[in-house]
Short mmCIF file of C-alpha atoms and ligand atoms in Angstrom, two decimals:
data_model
loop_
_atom_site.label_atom_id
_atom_site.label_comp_id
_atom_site.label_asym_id
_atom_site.label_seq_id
_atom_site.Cartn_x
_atom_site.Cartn_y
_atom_site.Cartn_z
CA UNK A 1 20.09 -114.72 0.22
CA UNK A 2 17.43 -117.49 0.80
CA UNK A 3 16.28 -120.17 -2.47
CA UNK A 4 12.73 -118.49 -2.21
CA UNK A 5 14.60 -114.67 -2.51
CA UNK A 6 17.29 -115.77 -5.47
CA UNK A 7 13.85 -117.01 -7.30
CA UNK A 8 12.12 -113.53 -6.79
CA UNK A 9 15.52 -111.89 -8.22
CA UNK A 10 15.31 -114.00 -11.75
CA UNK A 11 12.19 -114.75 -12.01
CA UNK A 12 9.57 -112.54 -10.87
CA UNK A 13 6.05 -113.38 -11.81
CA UNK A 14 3.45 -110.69 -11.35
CA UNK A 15 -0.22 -110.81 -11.49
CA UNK A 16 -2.47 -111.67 -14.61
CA UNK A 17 -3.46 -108.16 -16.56
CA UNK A 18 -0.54 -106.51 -14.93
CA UNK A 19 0.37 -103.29 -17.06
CA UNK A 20 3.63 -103.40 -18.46
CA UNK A 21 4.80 -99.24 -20.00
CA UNK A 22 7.00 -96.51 -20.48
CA UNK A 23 6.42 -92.87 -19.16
CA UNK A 24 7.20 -89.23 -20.81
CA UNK A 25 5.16 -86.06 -20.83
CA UNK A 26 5.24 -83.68 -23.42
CA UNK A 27 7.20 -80.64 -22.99
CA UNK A 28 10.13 -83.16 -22.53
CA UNK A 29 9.56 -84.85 -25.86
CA UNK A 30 6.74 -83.19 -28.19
CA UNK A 31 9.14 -80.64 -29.42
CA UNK A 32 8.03 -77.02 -30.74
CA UNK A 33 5.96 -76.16 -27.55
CA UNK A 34 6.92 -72.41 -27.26
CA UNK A 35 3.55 -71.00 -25.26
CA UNK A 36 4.48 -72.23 -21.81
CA UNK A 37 5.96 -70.76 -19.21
CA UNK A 38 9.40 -73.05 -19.48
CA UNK A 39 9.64 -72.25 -22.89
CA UNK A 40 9.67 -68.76 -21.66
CA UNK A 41 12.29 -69.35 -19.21
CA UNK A 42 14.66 -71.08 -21.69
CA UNK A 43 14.03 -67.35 -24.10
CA UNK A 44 15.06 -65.54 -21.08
CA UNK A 45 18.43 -67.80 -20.28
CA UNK A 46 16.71 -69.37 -16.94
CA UNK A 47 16.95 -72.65 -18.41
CA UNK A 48 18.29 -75.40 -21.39
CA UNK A 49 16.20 -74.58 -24.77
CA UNK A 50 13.62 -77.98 -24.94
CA UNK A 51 13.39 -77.26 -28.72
CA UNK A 52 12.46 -80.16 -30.79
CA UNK A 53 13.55 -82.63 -28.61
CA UNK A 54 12.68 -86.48 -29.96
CA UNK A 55 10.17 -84.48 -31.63
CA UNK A 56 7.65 -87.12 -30.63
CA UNK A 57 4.53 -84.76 -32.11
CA UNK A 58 5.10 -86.19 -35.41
CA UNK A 59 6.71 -89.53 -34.59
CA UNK A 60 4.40 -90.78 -31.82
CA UNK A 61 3.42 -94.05 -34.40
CA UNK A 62 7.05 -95.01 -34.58
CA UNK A 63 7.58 -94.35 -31.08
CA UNK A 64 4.88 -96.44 -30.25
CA UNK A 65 5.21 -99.33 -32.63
CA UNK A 66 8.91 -99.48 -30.66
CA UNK A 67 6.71 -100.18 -27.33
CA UNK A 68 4.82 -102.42 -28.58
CA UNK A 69 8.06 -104.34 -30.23
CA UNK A 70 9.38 -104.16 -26.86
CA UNK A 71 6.33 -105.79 -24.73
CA UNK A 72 4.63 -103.01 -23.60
CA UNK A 73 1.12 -103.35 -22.97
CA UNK A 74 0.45 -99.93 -21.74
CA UNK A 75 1.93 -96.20 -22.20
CA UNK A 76 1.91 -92.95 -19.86
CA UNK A 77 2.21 -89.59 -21.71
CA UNK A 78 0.99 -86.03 -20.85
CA UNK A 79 -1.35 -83.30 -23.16
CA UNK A 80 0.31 -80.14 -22.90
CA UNK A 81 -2.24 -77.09 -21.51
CA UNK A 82 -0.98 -74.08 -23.34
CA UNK A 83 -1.45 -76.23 -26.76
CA UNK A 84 -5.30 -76.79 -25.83
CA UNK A 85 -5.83 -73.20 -24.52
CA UNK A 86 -2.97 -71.32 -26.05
CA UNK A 87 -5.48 -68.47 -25.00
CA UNK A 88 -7.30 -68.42 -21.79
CA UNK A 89 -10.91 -69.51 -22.47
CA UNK A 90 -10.28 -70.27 -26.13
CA UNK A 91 -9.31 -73.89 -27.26
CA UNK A 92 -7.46 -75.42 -30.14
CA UNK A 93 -9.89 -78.11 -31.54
CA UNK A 94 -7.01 -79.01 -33.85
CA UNK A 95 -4.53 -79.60 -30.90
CA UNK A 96 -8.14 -82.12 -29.39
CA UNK A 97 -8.01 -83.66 -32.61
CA UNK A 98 -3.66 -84.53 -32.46
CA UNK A 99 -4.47 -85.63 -28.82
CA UNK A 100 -7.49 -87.68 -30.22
CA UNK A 101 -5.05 -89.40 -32.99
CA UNK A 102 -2.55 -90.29 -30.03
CA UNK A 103 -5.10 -91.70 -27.65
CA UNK A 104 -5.94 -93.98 -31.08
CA UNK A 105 -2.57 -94.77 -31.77
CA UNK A 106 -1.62 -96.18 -28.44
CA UNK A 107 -5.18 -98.72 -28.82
CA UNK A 108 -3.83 -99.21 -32.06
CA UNK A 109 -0.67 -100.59 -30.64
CA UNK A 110 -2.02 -102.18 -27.68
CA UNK A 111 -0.71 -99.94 -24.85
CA UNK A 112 -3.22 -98.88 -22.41
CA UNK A 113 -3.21 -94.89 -22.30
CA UNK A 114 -2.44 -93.10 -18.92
CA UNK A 115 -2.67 -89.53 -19.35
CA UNK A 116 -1.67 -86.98 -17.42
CA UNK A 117 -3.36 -83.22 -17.83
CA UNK A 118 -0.45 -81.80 -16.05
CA UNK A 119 3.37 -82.32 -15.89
CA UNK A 120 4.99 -79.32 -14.30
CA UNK A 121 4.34 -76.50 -17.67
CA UNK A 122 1.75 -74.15 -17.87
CA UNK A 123 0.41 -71.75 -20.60
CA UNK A 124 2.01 -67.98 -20.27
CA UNK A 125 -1.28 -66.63 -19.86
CA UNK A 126 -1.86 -69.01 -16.70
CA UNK A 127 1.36 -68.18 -15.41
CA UNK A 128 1.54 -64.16 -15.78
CA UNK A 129 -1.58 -64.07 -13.70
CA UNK A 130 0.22 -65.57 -10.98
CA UNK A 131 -0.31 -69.45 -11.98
CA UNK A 132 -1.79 -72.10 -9.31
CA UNK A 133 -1.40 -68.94 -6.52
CA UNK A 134 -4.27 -67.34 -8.44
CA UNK A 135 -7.78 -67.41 -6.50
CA UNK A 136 -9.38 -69.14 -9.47
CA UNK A 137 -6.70 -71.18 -10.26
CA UNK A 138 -8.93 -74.63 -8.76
CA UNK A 139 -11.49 -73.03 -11.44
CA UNK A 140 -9.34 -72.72 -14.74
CA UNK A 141 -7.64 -75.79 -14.60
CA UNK A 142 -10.79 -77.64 -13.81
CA UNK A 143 -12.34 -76.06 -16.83
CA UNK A 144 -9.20 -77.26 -19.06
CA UNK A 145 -9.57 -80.71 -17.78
CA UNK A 146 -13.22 -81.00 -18.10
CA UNK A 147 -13.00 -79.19 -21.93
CA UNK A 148 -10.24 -82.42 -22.96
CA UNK A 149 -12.60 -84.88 -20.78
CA UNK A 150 -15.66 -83.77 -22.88
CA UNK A 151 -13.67 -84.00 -26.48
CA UNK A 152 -11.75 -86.84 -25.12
CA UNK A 153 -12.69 -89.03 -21.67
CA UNK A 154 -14.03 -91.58 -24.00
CA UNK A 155 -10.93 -92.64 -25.51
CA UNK A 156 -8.89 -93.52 -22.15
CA UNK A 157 -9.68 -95.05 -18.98
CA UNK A 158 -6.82 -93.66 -16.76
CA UNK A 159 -6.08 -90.28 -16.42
CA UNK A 160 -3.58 -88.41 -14.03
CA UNK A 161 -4.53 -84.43 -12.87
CA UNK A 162 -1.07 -83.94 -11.83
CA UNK A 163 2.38 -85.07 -11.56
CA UNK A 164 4.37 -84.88 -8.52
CA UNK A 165 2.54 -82.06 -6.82
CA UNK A 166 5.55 -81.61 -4.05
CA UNK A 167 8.61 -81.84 -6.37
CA UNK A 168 7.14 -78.89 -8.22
CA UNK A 169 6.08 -76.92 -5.25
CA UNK A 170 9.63 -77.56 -3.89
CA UNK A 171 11.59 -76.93 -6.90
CA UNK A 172 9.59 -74.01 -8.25
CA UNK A 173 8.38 -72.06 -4.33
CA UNK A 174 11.58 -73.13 -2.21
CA UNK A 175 14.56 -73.58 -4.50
CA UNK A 176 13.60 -70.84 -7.00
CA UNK A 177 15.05 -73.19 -9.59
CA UNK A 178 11.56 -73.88 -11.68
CA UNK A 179 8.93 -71.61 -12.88
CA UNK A 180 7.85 -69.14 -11.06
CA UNK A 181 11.57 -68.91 -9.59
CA UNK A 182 10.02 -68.06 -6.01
CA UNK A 183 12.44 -68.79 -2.55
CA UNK A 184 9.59 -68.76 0.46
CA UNK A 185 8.33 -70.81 2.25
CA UNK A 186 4.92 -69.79 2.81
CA UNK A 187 3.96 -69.69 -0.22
CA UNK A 188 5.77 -73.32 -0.70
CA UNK A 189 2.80 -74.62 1.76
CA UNK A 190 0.19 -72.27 0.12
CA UNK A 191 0.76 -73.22 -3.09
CA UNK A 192 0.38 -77.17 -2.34
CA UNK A 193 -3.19 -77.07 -1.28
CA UNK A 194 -3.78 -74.88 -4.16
CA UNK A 195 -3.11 -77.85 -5.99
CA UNK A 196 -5.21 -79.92 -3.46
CA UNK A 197 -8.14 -77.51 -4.87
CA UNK A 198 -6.97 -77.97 -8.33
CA UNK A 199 -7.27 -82.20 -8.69
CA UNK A 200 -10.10 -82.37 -6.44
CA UNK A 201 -12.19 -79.85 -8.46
CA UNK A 202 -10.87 -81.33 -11.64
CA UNK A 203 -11.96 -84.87 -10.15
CA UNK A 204 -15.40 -84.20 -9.24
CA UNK A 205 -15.86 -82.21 -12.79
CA UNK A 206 -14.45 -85.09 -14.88
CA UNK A 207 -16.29 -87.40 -12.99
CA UNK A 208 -19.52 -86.06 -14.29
CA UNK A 209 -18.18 -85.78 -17.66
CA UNK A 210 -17.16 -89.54 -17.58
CA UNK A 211 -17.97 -91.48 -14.85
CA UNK A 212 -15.97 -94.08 -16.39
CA UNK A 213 -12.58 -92.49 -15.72
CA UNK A 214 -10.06 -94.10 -13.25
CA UNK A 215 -8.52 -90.52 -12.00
CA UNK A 216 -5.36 -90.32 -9.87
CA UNK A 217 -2.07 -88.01 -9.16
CA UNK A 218 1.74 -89.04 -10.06
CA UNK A 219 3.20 -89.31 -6.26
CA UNK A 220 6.74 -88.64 -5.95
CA UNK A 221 7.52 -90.72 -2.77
CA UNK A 222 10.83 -91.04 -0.95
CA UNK A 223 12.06 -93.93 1.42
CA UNK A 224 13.18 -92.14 4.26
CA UNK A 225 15.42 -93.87 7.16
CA UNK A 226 16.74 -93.51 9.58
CA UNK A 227 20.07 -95.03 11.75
CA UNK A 228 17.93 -95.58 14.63
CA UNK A 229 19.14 -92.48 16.76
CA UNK A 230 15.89 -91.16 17.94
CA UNK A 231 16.07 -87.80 16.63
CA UNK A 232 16.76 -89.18 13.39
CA UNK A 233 13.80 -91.62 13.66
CA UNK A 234 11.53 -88.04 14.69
CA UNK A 235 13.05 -86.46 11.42
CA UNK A 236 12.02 -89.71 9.40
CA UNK A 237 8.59 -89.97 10.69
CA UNK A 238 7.94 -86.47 10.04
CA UNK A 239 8.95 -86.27 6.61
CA UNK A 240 6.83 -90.02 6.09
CA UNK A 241 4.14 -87.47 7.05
CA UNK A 242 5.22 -84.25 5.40
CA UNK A 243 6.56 -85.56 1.98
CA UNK A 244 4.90 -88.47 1.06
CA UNK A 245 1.83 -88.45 2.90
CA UNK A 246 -0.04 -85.17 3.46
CA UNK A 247 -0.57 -84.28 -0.29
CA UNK A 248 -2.22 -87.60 -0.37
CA UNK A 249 -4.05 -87.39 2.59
CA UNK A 250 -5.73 -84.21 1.57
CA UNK A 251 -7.14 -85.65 -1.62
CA UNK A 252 -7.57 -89.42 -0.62
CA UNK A 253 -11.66 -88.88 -1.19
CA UNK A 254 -11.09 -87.58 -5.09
CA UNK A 255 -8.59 -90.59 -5.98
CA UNK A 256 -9.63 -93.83 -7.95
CA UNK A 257 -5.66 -94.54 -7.58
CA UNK A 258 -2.69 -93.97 -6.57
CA UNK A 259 0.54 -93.56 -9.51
CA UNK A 260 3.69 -93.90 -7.44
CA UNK A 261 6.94 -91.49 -9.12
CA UNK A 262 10.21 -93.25 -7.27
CA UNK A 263 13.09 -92.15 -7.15
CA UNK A 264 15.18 -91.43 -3.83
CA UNK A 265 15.97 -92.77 -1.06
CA UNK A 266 16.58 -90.71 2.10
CA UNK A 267 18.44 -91.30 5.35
CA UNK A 268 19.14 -89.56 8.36
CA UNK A 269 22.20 -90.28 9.78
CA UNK A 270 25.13 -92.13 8.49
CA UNK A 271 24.59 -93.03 4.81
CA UNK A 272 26.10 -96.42 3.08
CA UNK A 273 27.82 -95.52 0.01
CA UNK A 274 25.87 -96.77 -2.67
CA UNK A 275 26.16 -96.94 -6.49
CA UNK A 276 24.51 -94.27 -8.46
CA UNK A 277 23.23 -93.12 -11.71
CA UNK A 278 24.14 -90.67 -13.88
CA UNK A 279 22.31 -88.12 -11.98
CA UNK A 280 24.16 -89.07 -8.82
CA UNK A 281 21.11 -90.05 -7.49
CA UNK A 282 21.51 -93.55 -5.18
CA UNK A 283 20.50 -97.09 -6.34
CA UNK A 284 19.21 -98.67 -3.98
CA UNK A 285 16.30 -101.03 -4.89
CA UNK A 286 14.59 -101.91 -1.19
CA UNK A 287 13.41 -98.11 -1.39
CA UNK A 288 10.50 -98.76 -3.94
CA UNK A 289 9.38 -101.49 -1.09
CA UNK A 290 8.97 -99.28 1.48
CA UNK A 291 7.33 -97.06 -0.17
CA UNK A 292 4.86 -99.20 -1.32
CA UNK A 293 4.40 -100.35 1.40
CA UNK A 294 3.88 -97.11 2.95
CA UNK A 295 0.72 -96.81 0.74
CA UNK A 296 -1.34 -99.55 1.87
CA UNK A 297 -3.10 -97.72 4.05
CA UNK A 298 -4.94 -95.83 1.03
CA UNK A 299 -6.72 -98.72 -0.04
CA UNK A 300 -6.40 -97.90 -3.37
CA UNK A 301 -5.24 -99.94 -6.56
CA UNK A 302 -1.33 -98.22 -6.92
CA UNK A 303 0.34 -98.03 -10.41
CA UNK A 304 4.18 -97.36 -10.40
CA UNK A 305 3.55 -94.60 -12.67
CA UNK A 306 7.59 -93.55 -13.31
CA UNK A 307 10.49 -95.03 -11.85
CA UNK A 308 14.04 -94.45 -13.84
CA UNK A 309 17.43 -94.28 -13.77
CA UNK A 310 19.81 -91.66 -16.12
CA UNK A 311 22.46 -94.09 -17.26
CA UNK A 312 23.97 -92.74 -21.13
CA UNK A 313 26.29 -95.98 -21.25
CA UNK A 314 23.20 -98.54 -20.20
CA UNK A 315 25.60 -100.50 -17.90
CA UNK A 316 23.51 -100.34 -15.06
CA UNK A 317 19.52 -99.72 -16.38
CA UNK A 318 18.73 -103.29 -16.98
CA UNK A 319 19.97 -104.47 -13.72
CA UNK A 320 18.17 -101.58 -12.05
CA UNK A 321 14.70 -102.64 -13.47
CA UNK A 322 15.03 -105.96 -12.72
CA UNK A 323 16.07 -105.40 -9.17
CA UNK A 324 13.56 -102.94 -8.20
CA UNK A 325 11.28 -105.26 -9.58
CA UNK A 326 12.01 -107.59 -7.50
CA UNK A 327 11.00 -105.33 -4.60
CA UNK A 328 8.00 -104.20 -5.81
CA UNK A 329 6.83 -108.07 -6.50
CA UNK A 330 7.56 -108.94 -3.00
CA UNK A 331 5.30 -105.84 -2.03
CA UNK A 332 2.56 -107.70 -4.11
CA UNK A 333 3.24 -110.50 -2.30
CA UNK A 334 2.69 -109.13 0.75
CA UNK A 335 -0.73 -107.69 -0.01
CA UNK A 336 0.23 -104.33 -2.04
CA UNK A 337 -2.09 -103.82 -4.59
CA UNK A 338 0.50 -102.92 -7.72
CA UNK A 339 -1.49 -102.88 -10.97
CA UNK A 340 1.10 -101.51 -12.99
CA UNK A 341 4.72 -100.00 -13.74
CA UNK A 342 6.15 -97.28 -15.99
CA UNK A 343 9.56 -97.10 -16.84
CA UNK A 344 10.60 -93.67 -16.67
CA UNK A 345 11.09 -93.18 -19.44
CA UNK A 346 10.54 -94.57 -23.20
CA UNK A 347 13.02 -92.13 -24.81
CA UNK A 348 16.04 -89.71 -24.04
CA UNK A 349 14.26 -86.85 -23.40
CA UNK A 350 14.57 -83.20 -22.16
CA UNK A 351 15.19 -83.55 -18.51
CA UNK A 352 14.09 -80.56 -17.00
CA UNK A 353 16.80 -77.80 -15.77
CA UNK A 354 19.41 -80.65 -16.92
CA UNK A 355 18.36 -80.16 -20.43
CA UNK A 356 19.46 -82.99 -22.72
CA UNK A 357 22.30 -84.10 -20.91
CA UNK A 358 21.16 -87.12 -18.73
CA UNK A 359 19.91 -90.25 -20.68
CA UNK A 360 16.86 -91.87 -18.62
CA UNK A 361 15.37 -93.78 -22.06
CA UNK A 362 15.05 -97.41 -22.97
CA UNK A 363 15.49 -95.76 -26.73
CA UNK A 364 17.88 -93.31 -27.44
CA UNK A 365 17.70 -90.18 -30.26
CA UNK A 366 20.00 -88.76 -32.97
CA UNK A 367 19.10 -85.16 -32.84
CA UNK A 368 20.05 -84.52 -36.19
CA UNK A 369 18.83 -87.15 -37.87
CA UNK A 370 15.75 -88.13 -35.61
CA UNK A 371 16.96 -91.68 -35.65
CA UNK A 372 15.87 -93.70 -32.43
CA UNK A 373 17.99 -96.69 -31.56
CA UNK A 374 16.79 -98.96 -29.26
CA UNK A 375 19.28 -99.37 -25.99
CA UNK A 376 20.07 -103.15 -24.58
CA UNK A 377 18.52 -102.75 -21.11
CA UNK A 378 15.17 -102.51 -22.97
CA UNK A 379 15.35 -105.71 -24.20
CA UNK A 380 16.30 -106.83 -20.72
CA UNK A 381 12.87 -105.15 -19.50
CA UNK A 382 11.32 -106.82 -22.43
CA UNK A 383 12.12 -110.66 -21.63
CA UNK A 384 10.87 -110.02 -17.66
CA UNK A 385 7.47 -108.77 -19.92
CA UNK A 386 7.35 -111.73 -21.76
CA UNK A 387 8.50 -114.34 -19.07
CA UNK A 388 5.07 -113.51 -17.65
CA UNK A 389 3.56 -115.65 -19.93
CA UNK A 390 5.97 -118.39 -20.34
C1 BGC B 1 9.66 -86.22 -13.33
C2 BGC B 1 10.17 -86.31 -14.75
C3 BGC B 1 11.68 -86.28 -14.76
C4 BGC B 1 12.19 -87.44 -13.93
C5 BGC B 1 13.71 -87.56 -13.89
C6 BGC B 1 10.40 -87.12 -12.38
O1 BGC B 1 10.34 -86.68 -11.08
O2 BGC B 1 8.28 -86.46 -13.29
O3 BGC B 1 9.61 -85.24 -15.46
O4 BGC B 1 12.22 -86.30 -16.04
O5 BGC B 1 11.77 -87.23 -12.61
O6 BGC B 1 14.28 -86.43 -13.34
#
């Protein structure tokens, strides 16, 4: 490795006002959400029980005052629909006003907010009549995000229709392992440009509403390779196109920016072995480069809006940060406009069909006692924070 490289790896210096966070949404932390259609799930046996979780809903000020200890200048986190329209058509002013409080709290603290209106849940009533699949589907959640931007588009510049549009369409329309549990593949392809009609509705509403907003999606974007045998180079070009691209493609006019979700990295053809988290997912810290790079041809300001590793005994998380961010500096370097990143994510949380048993947070929980302890890696993340200014 060159002098110029070894200086990126301990010392990377990103641009002035860079945003420095954590990520969660809320079914995997709030606690006590029982109305949506995982909760369901989890009451029929599809799935782990979510339960209290950190029960962030009533600790948000201590979570957030541990952000702030810790650097952060910013903070992603998600409203959960069936608590503002546990009914369809009627909404919970009370659930506006917790919202409202949050929003506060994270000024309060100094993170800037990035909220997301939708991170995988939905209310029953939106899934029993047949969820995003529904004709009016565009129409309803539209009118949910334009209800919270009228109580609440004042208090927050950045806001995020949806997370990871393709991971859900895969997980819940292909591997029948999410809500609605569905195996087929037409409706896998159907059921992504619902959700095309869904955040570009809910853009051009909101942007009425407050024409202030900065509006985006969470991306989930893989590096795909390939070892250079030319069917394997077809395979990775098409997936470029059919994974990471096409979603964005179809709503590039209705985006302000672009949140980047990494995680994996792909190749066709004969694999290195690689370390890997707890998750068995691979570590391998060029990926978030490529993808990045990938991106430039949006034009648009990108915010690493999750990135993560599940790692219980923290041997490997602060290492992981610190090289991916070396990658993603060197992307700025090369003319990628990266305004921001989001450690996936501030706190153990519920991790989906995992349940509790993979550890992606810079704090850790005591379920019984509530107690949050703060892991060593998030100090490491901390000093790159504050070596900005030095
Ligand atoms: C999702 C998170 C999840 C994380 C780790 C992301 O794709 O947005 O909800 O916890 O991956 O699995």
């Amino acid at each position: 490795m060159g002098h110029q490289e070894h200086q990126h790896k301990t010392d990377p210096k990103f641009p002035k006002g860079f945003l420095w966070g954590a990520s969660t949404s809320a079914y995997q932390v709030e606690g006590g959400i029982e109305n949506n259609d995982w909760a369901k799930a989890a009451r029929e046996g599809k799935f782990p029980v979510a339960g209290i979780s950190c029960d962030q809903y009533h600790r948000y000020e201590e979570d957030f005052a541990i952000a702030q200890s810790l650097g952060h200048n910013a903070h992603r986190l998600s409203i959960e629909w069936a608590r503002i329209e546990p009914n369809e058509g009627e909404f919970d002013e009370k659930e506006i006003e917790h919202y409202r409080l949050i929003l506060v709290s994270l000024q309060k603290h100094g993170l800037e907010p990035f909220v997301n209106l939708w991170h995988y849940t939905v209310p029953i009533w939106f899934a029993e009549m047949g969820g995003f699949e529904h004709p009016d589907a565009s129409k309803i959640f539209a009118r949910y995000m334009a209800y919270v931007m009228t109580r609440l588009g004042g208090e927050a510049t950045f806001w995020l229709t949806l997370n990871e549009p393709m991971v859900f369409a895969s997980a819940a329309y292909l591997r029948g392992k999410w809500p609605p549990f569905k195996k087929n593949f037409f409706k896998f392809i159907k059921i992504q440009s619902c959700l095309v009609s869904a955040h570009n509705l809910a853009y051009e509403m909101t942007k009425k509403i407050s024409p202030h907003t900065q509006i985006g999606i969470a991306k989930n974007n893989i590096y795909f390779a390939s070892d250079g045998r030319w069917w394997n180079d077809l395979a990775k070009l098409f997936m470029d196109w059919f994974w990471n691209e096409r979603f964005l493609n179809a709503i590039d006019a209705h985006q302000d920016f672009i949140g980047l979700n990494h995680y994996f990295y792909q190749k066709f053809g004969k694999k290195e072995k690689l370390p890997q988290s707890d998750r068995g997912w691979d570590i391998f810290p060029e990926a978030i480069y490529h993808c990045l790079l990938e991106l430039k041809r949006y034009r648009k300001p990108i915010y690493v809006s999750e990135h993560g590793i599940a790692d219980e005994a923290d041997t490997q998380r602060g290492e992981f940060i610190k090289n991916y961010l070396c990658y993603i500096k060197k992307a700025i370097d090369e003319g990628i406009d990266v305004r921001g990143y989001f450690y996936w994510s501030l706190i153990d949380n519920f991790e989906l069909e995992e349940g509790y048993t993979k550890k992606f947070g810079l704090v850790t929980f005591d379920p019984v006692t509530q107690a949050r302890t703060i892991r060593p890696s998030a100090f490491t993340y901390k000093e790159i924070i504050e070596n900005q200014s030095a």
